[in-house]
Amino acid sequence: MSDEATCACPIPDSYTAKDFRSTLKPIWCPGCGDYGVVSAVYRALANIGRPPHEIAFISGIGCSSRIPGYTTAYGFNTVHGRALPIAQGIKMAGPELLVLVAGGDGDGFSIGGGHVPHAIRRNLDLTYLVMDNQIYGLTKGQLSPTSPRGTKTPSSLYGSIEDPVNPLLYVLAYGAGFVAQGVPADMEGLAKLIEEAIRYPGFSFVNIQSPCVTYGDAENQLKSQKARMKKLSDLGHDQTNRIRAMELASEYSTSLYTGVFYKNPNPPATYDSYIKNLQQELAPQAKPLDRLLALTT
Ligand code: SF4
């Protein structure tokens, strides 16, 4: 964190999307859905209005996990499947930070799949964006946990014979308080969803069907997404109804719903707020590190 008292640069009162764009040029393939995702993130962060130095953006490994480097937030491109545990540690050490976590479907629901339920039940205030392209793009097109049955790839010539993981049902079943899905083809809608997820006080999850134009299914490319997507708001979906959200989420493989599936109308206290209160009770005068040590010894 920068120190306002010693920094010569004035901190602006408001931000634009440009303020969150780094000088690093993305190296995603031309047309990759992830370009739309990072643009939506810029817009969402501009609306949130926190300065870049108060934001920590953590990712795993994969094409989509390059995203923190394309923003002016503090970024940490960590190890495969371990973005969530690292992000939780960062939130504990710096509870005032806005913590964003991002990665692909393989990173989140295969290699890192075991971390997701624990991040949900722990309920730290952070936002997890999964760029779900239903394939491993970085390693040249292997089946991922969300690849539909029958998907053929350069290394799976006869097609997948496994059913995919349903990321929406997965997080709803474990009790996530905010669950949404967006597509880069609807950039404005996606930016709003990311903003709403960040504003939700607790663990929030946005599944982003972000097409891989190089190895992905042609059906799932940007133009066809626009034609296939159905906004949950147009269906009159009640986003406080978790059972209905699960019914709609169960159509993950057949219908492309966008919007908020579920938002807990009474968000419970977050893990970070519990710890803060405990620390205050145990040692109100101690420095933050001493308070943390008092809790763990
Ligand atoms: Fe995007 Fe696919 Fe290219 Fe990776 S391989 S950058 S996911 S289009």
PDB file of C-alpha atoms and ligand atoms in Angstrom:
ATOM      1  CA  MET A   1       0.000   0.000   0.000  1.00  0.00           C
ATOM      2  CA  SER A   2       1.314   3.435  -0.817  1.00  0.00           C
ATOM      3  CA  ASP A   3       1.460   6.060   1.868  1.00  0.00           C
ATOM      4  CA  GLU A   4      -0.589   9.136   0.962  1.00  0.00           C
ATOM      5  CA  ALA A   5       1.490  11.270   3.347  1.00  0.00           C
ATOM      6  CA  THR A   6       4.739  10.584   1.475  1.00  0.00           C
ATOM      7  CA  CYS A   7       3.488  10.057  -2.085  1.00  0.00           C
ATOM      8  CA  ALA A   8       3.859  13.093  -4.312  1.00  0.00           C
ATOM      9  CA  CYS A   9       1.155  11.918  -6.748  1.00  0.00           C
ATOM     10  CA  PRO A  10      -2.339  13.211  -6.054  1.00  0.00           C
ATOM     11  CA  ILE A  11      -4.982  10.495  -5.606  1.00  0.00           C
ATOM     12  CA  PRO A  12      -7.912  11.239  -7.927  1.00  0.00           C
ATOM     13  CA  ASP A  13     -11.486  11.324  -6.659  1.00  0.00           C
ATOM     14  CA  SER A  14     -12.768   9.138  -9.454  1.00  0.00           C
ATOM     15  CA  TYR A  15     -11.404   6.684 -11.988  1.00  0.00           C
ATOM     16  CA  THR A  16     -12.005   5.695 -15.572  1.00  0.00           C
ATOM     17  CA  ALA A  17     -11.533   2.298 -17.183  1.00  0.00           C
ATOM     18  CA  LYS A  18      -8.226   3.589 -18.614  1.00  0.00           C
ATOM     19  CA  ASP A  19      -6.776   4.023 -15.120  1.00  0.00           C
ATOM     20  CA  PHE A  20      -6.880   0.253 -14.650  1.00  0.00           C
ATOM     21  CA  ARG A  21      -5.242  -0.654 -17.969  1.00  0.00           C
ATOM     22  CA  SER A  22      -1.548  -1.465 -17.620  1.00  0.00           C
ATOM     23  CA  THR A  23       1.071  -0.800 -20.269  1.00  0.00           C
ATOM     24  CA  LEU A  24       1.535  -4.549 -20.810  1.00  0.00           C
ATOM     25  CA  LYS A  25      -0.012  -5.578 -24.123  1.00  0.00           C
ATOM     26  CA  PRO A  26      -2.148  -8.752 -23.864  1.00  0.00           C
ATOM     27  CA  ILE A  27      -0.743 -11.719 -25.788  1.00  0.00           C
ATOM     28  CA  TRP A  28      -4.032 -13.629 -26.027  1.00  0.00           C
ATOM     29  CA  CYS A  29      -4.927 -14.885 -29.517  1.00  0.00           C
ATOM     30  CA  PRO A  30      -6.827 -12.306 -31.623  1.00  0.00           C
ATOM     31  CA  GLY A  31     -10.537 -12.689 -30.843  1.00  0.00           C
ATOM     32  CA  CYS A  32     -10.055 -14.512 -27.512  1.00  0.00           C
ATOM     33  CA  GLY A  33     -12.964 -13.874 -25.145  1.00  0.00           C
ATOM     34  CA  ASP A  34     -10.545 -12.850 -22.410  1.00  0.00           C
ATOM     35  CA  TYR A  35     -10.056  -9.433 -24.076  1.00  0.00           C
ATOM     36  CA  GLY A  36     -13.705  -8.705 -23.352  1.00  0.00           C
ATOM     37  CA  VAL A  37     -13.330  -9.933 -19.787  1.00  0.00           C
ATOM     38  CA  VAL A  38     -10.405  -7.660 -18.978  1.00  0.00           C
ATOM     39  CA  SER A  39     -12.271  -4.693 -20.496  1.00  0.00           C
ATOM     40  CA  ALA A  40     -15.280  -5.513 -18.313  1.00  0.00           C
ATOM     41  CA  VAL A  41     -12.975  -5.667 -15.279  1.00  0.00           C
ATOM     42  CA  TYR A  42     -11.591  -2.186 -16.110  1.00  0.00           C
ATOM     43  CA  ARG A  43     -15.129  -0.789 -16.294  1.00  0.00           C
ATOM     44  CA  ALA A  44     -16.249  -2.492 -13.089  1.00  0.00           C
ATOM     45  CA  LEU A  45     -13.216  -1.229 -11.157  1.00  0.00           C
ATOM     46  CA  ALA A  46     -13.719   2.309 -12.462  1.00  0.00           C
ATOM     47  CA  ASN A  47     -17.292   2.220 -11.142  1.00  0.00           C
ATOM     48  CA  ILE A  48     -16.160   0.824  -7.799  1.00  0.00           C
ATOM     49  CA  GLY A  49     -13.810   3.814  -7.517  1.00  0.00           C
ATOM     50  CA  ARG A  50     -11.031   2.328  -5.385  1.00  0.00           C
ATOM     51  CA  PRO A  51      -7.491   3.325  -6.444  1.00  0.00           C
ATOM     52  CA  PRO A  52      -5.408   0.615  -8.141  1.00  0.00           C
ATOM     53  CA  HIS A  53      -3.003   0.385  -5.200  1.00  0.00           C
ATOM     54  CA  GLU A  54      -5.868  -0.770  -2.962  1.00  0.00           C
ATOM     55  CA  ILE A  55      -6.661  -3.718  -5.213  1.00  0.00           C
ATOM     56  CA  ALA A  56      -4.959  -7.130  -5.201  1.00  0.00           C
ATOM     57  CA  PHE A  57      -5.633  -9.275  -8.253  1.00  0.00           C
ATOM     58  CA  ILE A  58      -4.601 -12.914  -7.842  1.00  0.00           C
ATOM     59  CA  SER A  59      -4.642 -15.633 -10.488  1.00  0.00           C
ATOM     60  CA  GLY A  60      -3.561 -19.205 -11.081  1.00  0.00           C
ATOM     61  CA  ILE A  61      -2.046 -20.534 -14.311  1.00  0.00           C
ATOM     62  CA  GLY A  62      -3.511 -20.585 -17.802  1.00  0.00           C
ATOM     63  CA  CYS A  63      -4.270 -18.155 -20.614  1.00  0.00           C
ATOM     64  CA  SER A  64      -6.871 -16.315 -18.530  1.00  0.00           C
ATOM     65  CA  SER A  65      -4.600 -16.154 -15.494  1.00  0.00           C
ATOM     66  CA  ARG A  66      -2.477 -13.585 -17.281  1.00  0.00           C
ATOM     67  CA  ILE A  67      -5.210 -11.052 -16.541  1.00  0.00           C
ATOM     68  CA  PRO A  68      -3.720  -9.366 -13.429  1.00  0.00           C
ATOM     69  CA  GLY A  69      -0.726  -8.227 -15.467  1.00  0.00           C
ATOM     70  CA  TYR A  70      -2.995  -6.315 -17.803  1.00  0.00           C
ATOM     71  CA  THR A  71      -4.337  -4.198 -14.963  1.00  0.00           C
ATOM     72  CA  THR A  72      -2.708  -1.536 -12.792  1.00  0.00           C
ATOM     73  CA  ALA A  73      -3.767  -3.332  -9.593  1.00  0.00           C
ATOM     74  CA  TYR A  74      -1.240  -5.246  -7.551  1.00  0.00           C
ATOM     75  CA  GLY A  75      -1.084  -8.633  -9.240  1.00  0.00           C
ATOM     76  CA  PHE A  76       0.150 -12.107  -8.384  1.00  0.00           C
ATOM     77  CA  ASN A  77       0.147 -14.778 -11.103  1.00  0.00           C
ATOM     78  CA  THR A  78       0.556 -17.690  -8.689  1.00  0.00           C
ATOM     79  CA  VAL A  79       0.669 -21.473  -9.209  1.00  0.00           C
ATOM     80  CA  HIS A  80      -1.791 -23.775 -10.908  1.00  0.00           C
ATOM     81  CA  GLY A  81      -5.037 -24.138  -8.952  1.00  0.00           C
ATOM     82  CA  ARG A  82      -3.787 -22.239  -5.905  1.00  0.00           C
ATOM     83  CA  ALA A  83      -5.096 -18.744  -6.543  1.00  0.00           C
ATOM     84  CA  LEU A  84      -7.878 -19.038  -3.944  1.00  0.00           C
ATOM     85  CA  PRO A  85      -5.721 -20.055  -0.946  1.00  0.00           C
ATOM     86  CA  ILE A  86      -3.192 -17.348  -1.776  1.00  0.00           C
ATOM     87  CA  ALA A  87      -5.925 -14.739  -2.217  1.00  0.00           C
ATOM     88  CA  GLN A  88      -7.428 -15.700   1.142  1.00  0.00           C
ATOM     89  CA  GLY A  89      -4.041 -15.258   2.811  1.00  0.00           C
ATOM     90  CA  ILE A  90      -3.667 -11.846   1.190  1.00  0.00           C
ATOM     91  CA  LYS A  91      -7.144 -10.801   2.354  1.00  0.00           C
ATOM     92  CA  MET A  92      -6.305 -11.906   5.907  1.00  0.00           C
ATOM     93  CA  ALA A  93      -3.033  -9.982   5.894  1.00  0.00           C
ATOM     94  CA  GLY A  94      -4.598  -6.893   4.314  1.00  0.00           C
ATOM     95  CA  PRO A  95      -8.338  -6.948   5.055  1.00  0.00           C
ATOM     96  CA  GLU A  96      -8.746  -3.428   3.686  1.00  0.00           C
ATOM     97  CA  LEU A  97      -7.698  -4.590   0.204  1.00  0.00           C
ATOM     98  CA  LEU A  98     -10.223  -5.272  -2.524  1.00  0.00           C
ATOM     99  CA  VAL A  99      -9.285  -8.818  -3.535  1.00  0.00           C
ATOM    100  CA  LEU A 100     -10.100 -10.212  -6.975  1.00  0.00           C
ATOM    101  CA  VAL A 101      -9.255 -13.783  -7.947  1.00  0.00           C
ATOM    102  CA  ALA A 102      -9.263 -15.083 -11.509  1.00  0.00           C
ATOM    103  CA  GLY A 103      -8.456 -18.210 -13.441  1.00  0.00           C
ATOM    104  CA  GLY A 104      -9.735 -20.686 -15.941  1.00  0.00           C
ATOM    105  CA  ASP A 105     -12.083 -23.630 -15.582  1.00  0.00           C
ATOM    106  CA  GLY A 106      -9.207 -26.118 -15.338  1.00  0.00           C
ATOM    107  CA  ASP A 107      -7.424 -24.015 -12.750  1.00  0.00           C
ATOM    108  CA  GLY A 108     -10.597 -23.585 -10.699  1.00  0.00           C
ATOM    109  CA  PHE A 109     -12.493 -26.850 -11.066  1.00  0.00           C
ATOM    110  CA  SER A 110      -9.807 -29.443 -11.725  1.00  0.00           C
ATOM    111  CA  ILE A 111      -6.425 -28.608 -10.229  1.00  0.00           C
ATOM    112  CA  GLY A 112      -7.894 -26.151  -7.728  1.00  0.00           C
ATOM    113  CA  GLY A 113     -11.312 -27.771  -7.355  1.00  0.00           C
ATOM    114  CA  GLY A 114     -10.658 -28.816  -3.769  1.00  0.00           C
ATOM    115  CA  HIS A 115     -10.100 -25.228  -2.685  1.00  0.00           C
ATOM    116  CA  VAL A 116     -13.418 -23.875  -3.925  1.00  0.00           C
ATOM    117  CA  PRO A 117     -15.733 -25.377  -1.237  1.00  0.00           C
ATOM    118  CA  HIS A 118     -13.439 -24.213   1.546  1.00  0.00           C
ATOM    119  CA  ALA A 119     -13.200 -20.680   0.196  1.00  0.00           C
ATOM    120  CA  ILE A 120     -17.006 -20.628   0.040  1.00  0.00           C
ATOM    121  CA  ARG A 121     -17.610 -21.963   3.554  1.00  0.00           C
ATOM    122  CA  ARG A 122     -14.873 -19.706   4.964  1.00  0.00           C
ATOM    123  CA  ASN A 123     -16.558 -16.732   3.266  1.00  0.00           C
ATOM    124  CA  LEU A 124     -13.854 -14.122   3.042  1.00  0.00           C
ATOM    125  CA  ASP A 125     -14.914 -10.994   1.227  1.00  0.00           C
ATOM    126  CA  LEU A 126     -13.429 -11.621  -2.208  1.00  0.00           C
ATOM    127  CA  THR A 127     -14.599 -12.057  -5.792  1.00  0.00           C
ATOM    128  CA  TYR A 128     -13.725 -15.109  -7.865  1.00  0.00           C
ATOM    129  CA  LEU A 129     -13.936 -14.754 -11.667  1.00  0.00           C
ATOM    130  CA  VAL A 130     -13.669 -17.986 -13.630  1.00  0.00           C
ATOM    131  CA  MET A 131     -13.038 -17.608 -17.346  1.00  0.00           C
ATOM    132  CA  ASP A 132     -14.719 -20.792 -18.425  1.00  0.00           C
ATOM    133  CA  ASN A 133     -13.705 -21.660 -22.005  1.00  0.00           C
ATOM    134  CA  GLN A 134     -14.270 -25.392 -21.541  1.00  0.00           C
ATOM    135  CA  ILE A 135     -10.773 -26.281 -22.701  1.00  0.00           C
ATOM    136  CA  TYR A 136      -7.118 -26.008 -21.721  1.00  0.00           C
ATOM    137  CA  GLY A 137      -5.984 -23.299 -24.151  1.00  0.00           C
ATOM    138  CA  LEU A 138      -2.464 -22.557 -22.904  1.00  0.00           C
ATOM    139  CA  THR A 139      -1.332 -26.153 -23.295  1.00  0.00           C
ATOM    140  CA  LYS A 140      -2.879 -26.378 -26.775  1.00  0.00           C
ATOM    141  CA  GLY A 141      -6.362 -27.744 -26.370  1.00  0.00           C
ATOM    142  CA  GLN A 142      -6.837 -30.655 -23.979  1.00  0.00           C
ATOM    143  CA  LEU A 143     -10.204 -31.500 -22.401  1.00  0.00           C
ATOM    144  CA  SER A 144     -10.932 -29.481 -19.277  1.00  0.00           C
ATOM    145  CA  PRO A 145     -13.339 -30.292 -16.424  1.00  0.00           C
ATOM    146  CA  THR A 146     -16.096 -28.263 -18.076  1.00  0.00           C
ATOM    147  CA  SER A 147     -15.673 -29.646 -21.632  1.00  0.00           C
ATOM    148  CA  PRO A 148     -19.039 -30.958 -22.808  1.00  0.00           C
ATOM    149  CA  ARG A 149     -19.373 -34.700 -23.446  1.00  0.00           C
ATOM    150  CA  GLY A 150     -18.344 -35.450 -27.018  1.00  0.00           C
ATOM    151  CA  THR A 151     -15.918 -32.482 -27.296  1.00  0.00           C
ATOM    152  CA  LYS A 152     -13.141 -33.296 -29.737  1.00  0.00           C
ATOM    153  CA  THR A 153      -9.764 -31.623 -29.281  1.00  0.00           C
ATOM    154  CA  PRO A 154      -6.347 -32.054 -30.900  1.00  0.00           C
ATOM    155  CA  SER A 155      -5.489 -34.521 -28.122  1.00  0.00           C
ATOM    156  CA  SER A 156      -8.951 -36.130 -27.760  1.00  0.00           C
ATOM    157  CA  LEU A 157      -9.749 -37.161 -31.298  1.00  0.00           C
ATOM    158  CA  TYR A 158     -12.676 -39.424 -30.368  1.00  0.00           C
ATOM    159  CA  GLY A 159     -14.381 -36.869 -28.127  1.00  0.00           C
ATOM    160  CA  SER A 160     -14.875 -36.602 -24.385  1.00  0.00           C
ATOM    161  CA  ILE A 161     -16.605 -39.567 -22.751  1.00  0.00           C
ATOM    162  CA  GLU A 162     -17.036 -37.754 -19.413  1.00  0.00           C
ATOM    163  CA  ASP A 163     -19.792 -35.463 -18.213  1.00  0.00           C
ATOM    164  CA  PRO A 164     -18.606 -31.921 -17.393  1.00  0.00           C
ATOM    165  CA  VAL A 165     -18.448 -30.301 -13.984  1.00  0.00           C
ATOM    166  CA  ASN A 166     -21.210 -27.710 -13.609  1.00  0.00           C
ATOM    167  CA  PRO A 167     -19.439 -24.711 -12.021  1.00  0.00           C
ATOM    168  CA  LEU A 168     -22.668 -22.880 -11.194  1.00  0.00           C
ATOM    169  CA  LEU A 169     -24.254 -25.813  -9.399  1.00  0.00           C
ATOM    170  CA  TYR A 170     -20.943 -26.578  -7.706  1.00  0.00           C
ATOM    171  CA  VAL A 171     -20.704 -23.195  -5.986  1.00  0.00           C
ATOM    172  CA  LEU A 172     -24.441 -22.949  -5.286  1.00  0.00           C
ATOM    173  CA  ALA A 173     -24.402 -26.367  -3.627  1.00  0.00           C
ATOM    174  CA  TYR A 174     -21.600 -25.281  -1.299  1.00  0.00           C
ATOM    175  CA  GLY A 175     -23.537 -22.180  -0.255  1.00  0.00           C
ATOM    176  CA  ALA A 176     -21.929 -19.295  -2.145  1.00  0.00           C
ATOM    177  CA  GLY A 177     -23.774 -16.068  -1.352  1.00  0.00           C
ATOM    178  CA  PHE A 178     -23.431 -14.508  -4.795  1.00  0.00           C
ATOM    179  CA  VAL A 179     -23.428 -16.538  -8.016  1.00  0.00           C
ATOM    180  CA  ALA A 180     -23.637 -15.058 -11.501  1.00  0.00           C
ATOM    181  CA  GLN A 181     -22.759 -15.839 -15.077  1.00  0.00           C
ATOM    182  CA  GLY A 182     -21.753 -13.477 -17.883  1.00  0.00           C
ATOM    183  CA  VAL A 183     -20.309 -13.461 -21.369  1.00  0.00           C
ATOM    184  CA  PRO A 184     -17.840 -11.059 -22.990  1.00  0.00           C
ATOM    185  CA  ALA A 185     -20.237 -10.749 -25.933  1.00  0.00           C
ATOM    186  CA  ASP A 186     -22.371  -8.664 -23.531  1.00  0.00           C
ATOM    187  CA  MET A 187     -19.582  -6.467 -22.181  1.00  0.00           C
ATOM    188  CA  GLU A 188     -21.853  -3.962 -20.468  1.00  0.00           C
ATOM    189  CA  GLY A 189     -23.791  -6.710 -18.713  1.00  0.00           C
ATOM    190  CA  LEU A 190     -20.592  -8.465 -17.696  1.00  0.00           C
ATOM    191  CA  ALA A 191     -19.070  -5.276 -16.260  1.00  0.00           C
ATOM    192  CA  LYS A 192     -22.221  -4.743 -14.176  1.00  0.00           C
ATOM    193  CA  LEU A 193     -22.114  -8.327 -12.891  1.00  0.00           C
ATOM    194  CA  ILE A 194     -18.460  -8.013 -11.879  1.00  0.00           C
ATOM    195  CA  GLU A 195     -19.196  -4.733 -10.125  1.00  0.00           C
ATOM    196  CA  GLU A 196     -22.151  -6.248  -8.273  1.00  0.00           C
ATOM    197  CA  ALA A 197     -20.049  -9.262  -7.292  1.00  0.00           C
ATOM    198  CA  ILE A 198     -17.331  -6.989  -5.893  1.00  0.00           C
ATOM    199  CA  ARG A 199     -19.914  -5.015  -3.921  1.00  0.00           C
ATOM    200  CA  TYR A 200     -21.373  -8.194  -2.386  1.00  0.00           C
ATOM    201  CA  PRO A 201     -19.982  -8.506   1.154  1.00  0.00           C
ATOM    202  CA  GLY A 202     -18.600 -12.046   1.119  1.00  0.00           C
ATOM    203  CA  PHE A 203     -17.434 -14.722  -1.301  1.00  0.00           C
ATOM    204  CA  SER A 204     -18.839 -13.931  -4.742  1.00  0.00           C
ATOM    205  CA  PHE A 205     -18.498 -15.971  -7.899  1.00  0.00           C
ATOM    206  CA  VAL A 206     -18.903 -15.029 -11.559  1.00  0.00           C
ATOM    207  CA  ASN A 207     -18.658 -17.756 -14.186  1.00  0.00           C
ATOM    208  CA  ILE A 208     -17.690 -16.115 -17.466  1.00  0.00           C
ATOM    209  CA  GLN A 209     -18.182 -18.186 -20.575  1.00  0.00           C
ATOM    210  CA  SER A 210     -15.175 -16.747 -22.390  1.00  0.00           C
ATOM    211  CA  PRO A 211     -14.633 -18.456 -25.753  1.00  0.00           C
ATOM    212  CA  CYS A 212     -11.298 -19.903 -26.766  1.00  0.00           C
ATOM    213  CA  VAL A 213     -11.283 -19.041 -30.462  1.00  0.00           C
ATOM    214  CA  THR A 214      -8.246 -21.184 -31.183  1.00  0.00           C
ATOM    215  CA  TYR A 215      -9.142 -24.547 -29.644  1.00  0.00           C
ATOM    216  CA  GLY A 216     -12.741 -24.080 -28.541  1.00  0.00           C
ATOM    217  CA  ASP A 217     -16.016 -25.276 -29.935  1.00  0.00           C
ATOM    218  CA  ALA A 218     -17.136 -23.024 -32.820  1.00  0.00           C
ATOM    219  CA  GLU A 219     -20.667 -23.054 -31.332  1.00  0.00           C
ATOM    220  CA  ASN A 220     -19.375 -21.252 -28.309  1.00  0.00           C
ATOM    221  CA  GLN A 221     -17.750 -18.317 -30.062  1.00  0.00           C
ATOM    222  CA  LEU A 222     -18.606 -14.682 -29.425  1.00  0.00           C
ATOM    223  CA  LYS A 223     -21.205 -14.173 -32.163  1.00  0.00           C
ATOM    224  CA  SER A 224     -23.141 -17.329 -31.397  1.00  0.00           C
ATOM    225  CA  GLN A 225     -23.055 -16.469 -27.692  1.00  0.00           C
ATOM    226  CA  LYS A 226     -24.947 -13.271 -28.413  1.00  0.00           C
ATOM    227  CA  ALA A 227     -27.653 -15.225 -30.186  1.00  0.00           C
ATOM    228  CA  ARG A 228     -27.854 -17.955 -27.528  1.00  0.00           C
ATOM    229  CA  MET A 229     -27.701 -15.923 -24.314  1.00  0.00           C
ATOM    230  CA  LYS A 230     -30.844 -15.454 -22.241  1.00  0.00           C
ATOM    231  CA  LYS A 231     -30.874 -12.812 -19.541  1.00  0.00           C
ATOM    232  CA  LEU A 232     -32.192 -14.085 -16.227  1.00  0.00           C
ATOM    233  CA  SER A 233     -33.730 -10.666 -15.594  1.00  0.00           C
ATOM    234  CA  ASP A 234     -35.860 -11.078 -18.750  1.00  0.00           C
ATOM    235  CA  LEU A 235     -37.157 -14.389 -17.366  1.00  0.00           C
ATOM    236  CA  GLY A 236     -38.276 -12.634 -14.186  1.00  0.00           C
ATOM    237  CA  HIS A 237     -35.944 -14.802 -12.106  1.00  0.00           C
ATOM    238  CA  ASP A 238     -36.034 -14.073  -8.357  1.00  0.00           C
ATOM    239  CA  GLN A 239     -32.336 -13.931  -7.479  1.00  0.00           C
ATOM    240  CA  THR A 240     -33.056 -14.544  -3.775  1.00  0.00           C
ATOM    241  CA  ASN A 241     -34.517 -17.993  -4.565  1.00  0.00           C
ATOM    242  CA  ARG A 242     -31.615 -20.421  -4.228  1.00  0.00           C
ATOM    243  CA  ILE A 243     -33.607 -23.529  -5.202  1.00  0.00           C
ATOM    244  CA  ARG A 244     -34.817 -21.884  -8.409  1.00  0.00           C
ATOM    245  CA  ALA A 245     -31.257 -20.689  -9.034  1.00  0.00           C
ATOM    246  CA  MET A 246     -30.093 -24.309  -8.799  1.00  0.00           C
ATOM    247  CA  GLU A 247     -32.777 -25.447 -11.236  1.00  0.00           C
ATOM    248  CA  LEU A 248     -31.669 -22.836 -13.764  1.00  0.00           C
ATOM    249  CA  ALA A 249     -28.007 -23.575 -13.113  1.00  0.00           C
ATOM    250  CA  SER A 250     -28.599 -27.251 -13.860  1.00  0.00           C
ATOM    251  CA  GLU A 251     -29.126 -26.202 -17.494  1.00  0.00           C
ATOM    252  CA  TYR A 252     -25.500 -25.036 -17.686  1.00  0.00           C
ATOM    253  CA  SER A 253     -24.702 -27.400 -20.588  1.00  0.00           C
ATOM    254  CA  THR A 254     -27.780 -26.582 -22.639  1.00  0.00           C
ATOM    255  CA  SER A 255     -28.826 -22.963 -21.942  1.00  0.00           C
ATOM    256  CA  LEU A 256     -26.667 -19.876 -21.770  1.00  0.00           C
ATOM    257  CA  TYR A 257     -28.218 -17.882 -18.938  1.00  0.00           C
ATOM    258  CA  THR A 258     -26.605 -14.589 -17.981  1.00  0.00           C
ATOM    259  CA  GLY A 259     -27.161 -12.487 -14.888  1.00  0.00           C
ATOM    260  CA  VAL A 260     -27.380 -13.161 -11.177  1.00  0.00           C
ATOM    261  CA  PHE A 261     -28.537 -16.687 -10.320  1.00  0.00           C
ATOM    262  CA  TYR A 262     -28.416 -16.123  -6.580  1.00  0.00           C
ATOM    263  CA  LYS A 263     -27.723 -13.293  -4.177  1.00  0.00           C
ATOM    264  CA  ASN A 264     -28.157 -13.905  -0.476  1.00  0.00           C
ATOM    265  CA  PRO A 265     -30.492 -11.126   0.733  1.00  0.00           C
ATOM    266  CA  ASN A 266     -29.031 -11.432   4.254  1.00  0.00           C
ATOM    267  CA  PRO A 267     -25.284 -11.875   3.806  1.00  0.00           C
ATOM    268  CA  PRO A 268     -23.705 -13.496   6.874  1.00  0.00           C
ATOM    269  CA  ALA A 269     -20.642 -12.008   8.587  1.00  0.00           C
ATOM    270  CA  THR A 270     -17.447 -12.676   6.672  1.00  0.00           C
ATOM    271  CA  TYR A 271     -14.459 -14.601   8.015  1.00  0.00           C
ATOM    272  CA  ASP A 272     -12.312 -11.472   7.840  1.00  0.00           C
ATOM    273  CA  SER A 273     -14.808  -9.507   9.927  1.00  0.00           C
ATOM    274  CA  TYR A 274     -14.934 -12.308  12.551  1.00  0.00           C
ATOM    275  CA  ILE A 275     -11.172 -12.294  12.806  1.00  0.00           C
ATOM    276  CA  LYS A 276     -11.034  -8.518  13.034  1.00  0.00           C
ATOM    277  CA  ASN A 277     -13.537  -8.532  15.898  1.00  0.00           C
ATOM    278  CA  LEU A 278     -11.706 -11.333  17.690  1.00  0.00           C
ATOM    279  CA  GLN A 279      -8.417  -9.538  17.345  1.00  0.00           C
ATOM    280  CA  GLN A 280      -9.919  -6.360  18.782  1.00  0.00           C
ATOM    281  CA  GLU A 281     -11.340  -8.298  21.714  1.00  0.00           C
ATOM    282  CA  LEU A 282      -8.152 -10.184  22.426  1.00  0.00           C
ATOM    283  CA  ALA A 283      -5.633  -7.400  22.122  1.00  0.00           C
ATOM    284  CA  PRO A 284      -7.116  -4.017  21.208  1.00  0.00           C
ATOM    285  CA  GLN A 285      -3.803  -2.171  21.647  1.00  0.00           C
ATOM    286  CA  ALA A 286      -1.574  -4.636  19.819  1.00  0.00           C
ATOM    287  CA  LYS A 287      -0.244  -4.104  16.309  1.00  0.00           C
ATOM    288  CA  PRO A 288      -1.957  -6.126  13.536  1.00  0.00           C
ATOM    289  CA  LEU A 289       0.801  -8.783  13.326  1.00  0.00           C
ATOM    290  CA  ASP A 290       0.864  -9.252  17.106  1.00  0.00           C
ATOM    291  CA  ARG A 291      -2.919  -9.637  17.077  1.00  0.00           C
ATOM    292  CA  LEU A 292      -2.679 -12.292  14.391  1.00  0.00           C
ATOM    293  CA  LEU A 293      -0.014 -14.117  16.395  1.00  0.00           C
ATOM    294  CA  ALA A 294      -2.168 -13.862  19.533  1.00  0.00           C
ATOM    295  CA  LEU A 295      -4.882 -15.737  17.672  1.00  0.00           C
ATOM    296  CA  THR A 296      -2.665 -18.461  16.304  1.00  0.00           C
ATOM    297  CA  THR A 297      -0.537 -19.282  19.387  1.00  0.00           C
TER     298      THR A 297
HETATM  299 FE1  SF4 B   1      -7.587 -17.385 -25.685  1.00  0.00          FE
HETATM  300 FE2  SF4 B   1      -7.681 -19.928 -26.509  1.00  0.00          FE
HETATM  301 FE3  SF4 B   1      -5.792 -18.319 -27.428  1.00  0.00          FE
HETATM  302 FE4  SF4 B   1      -5.728 -19.120 -24.901  1.00  0.00          FE
HETATM  303  S1  SF4 B   1      -5.517 -20.423 -26.718  1.00  0.00           S
HETATM  304  S2  SF4 B   1      -5.365 -17.030 -25.620  1.00  0.00           S
HETATM  305  S3  SF4 B   1      -7.923 -19.183 -24.385  1.00  0.00           S
HETATM  306  S4  SF4 B   1      -8.019 -18.109 -27.758  1.00  0.00           S
END
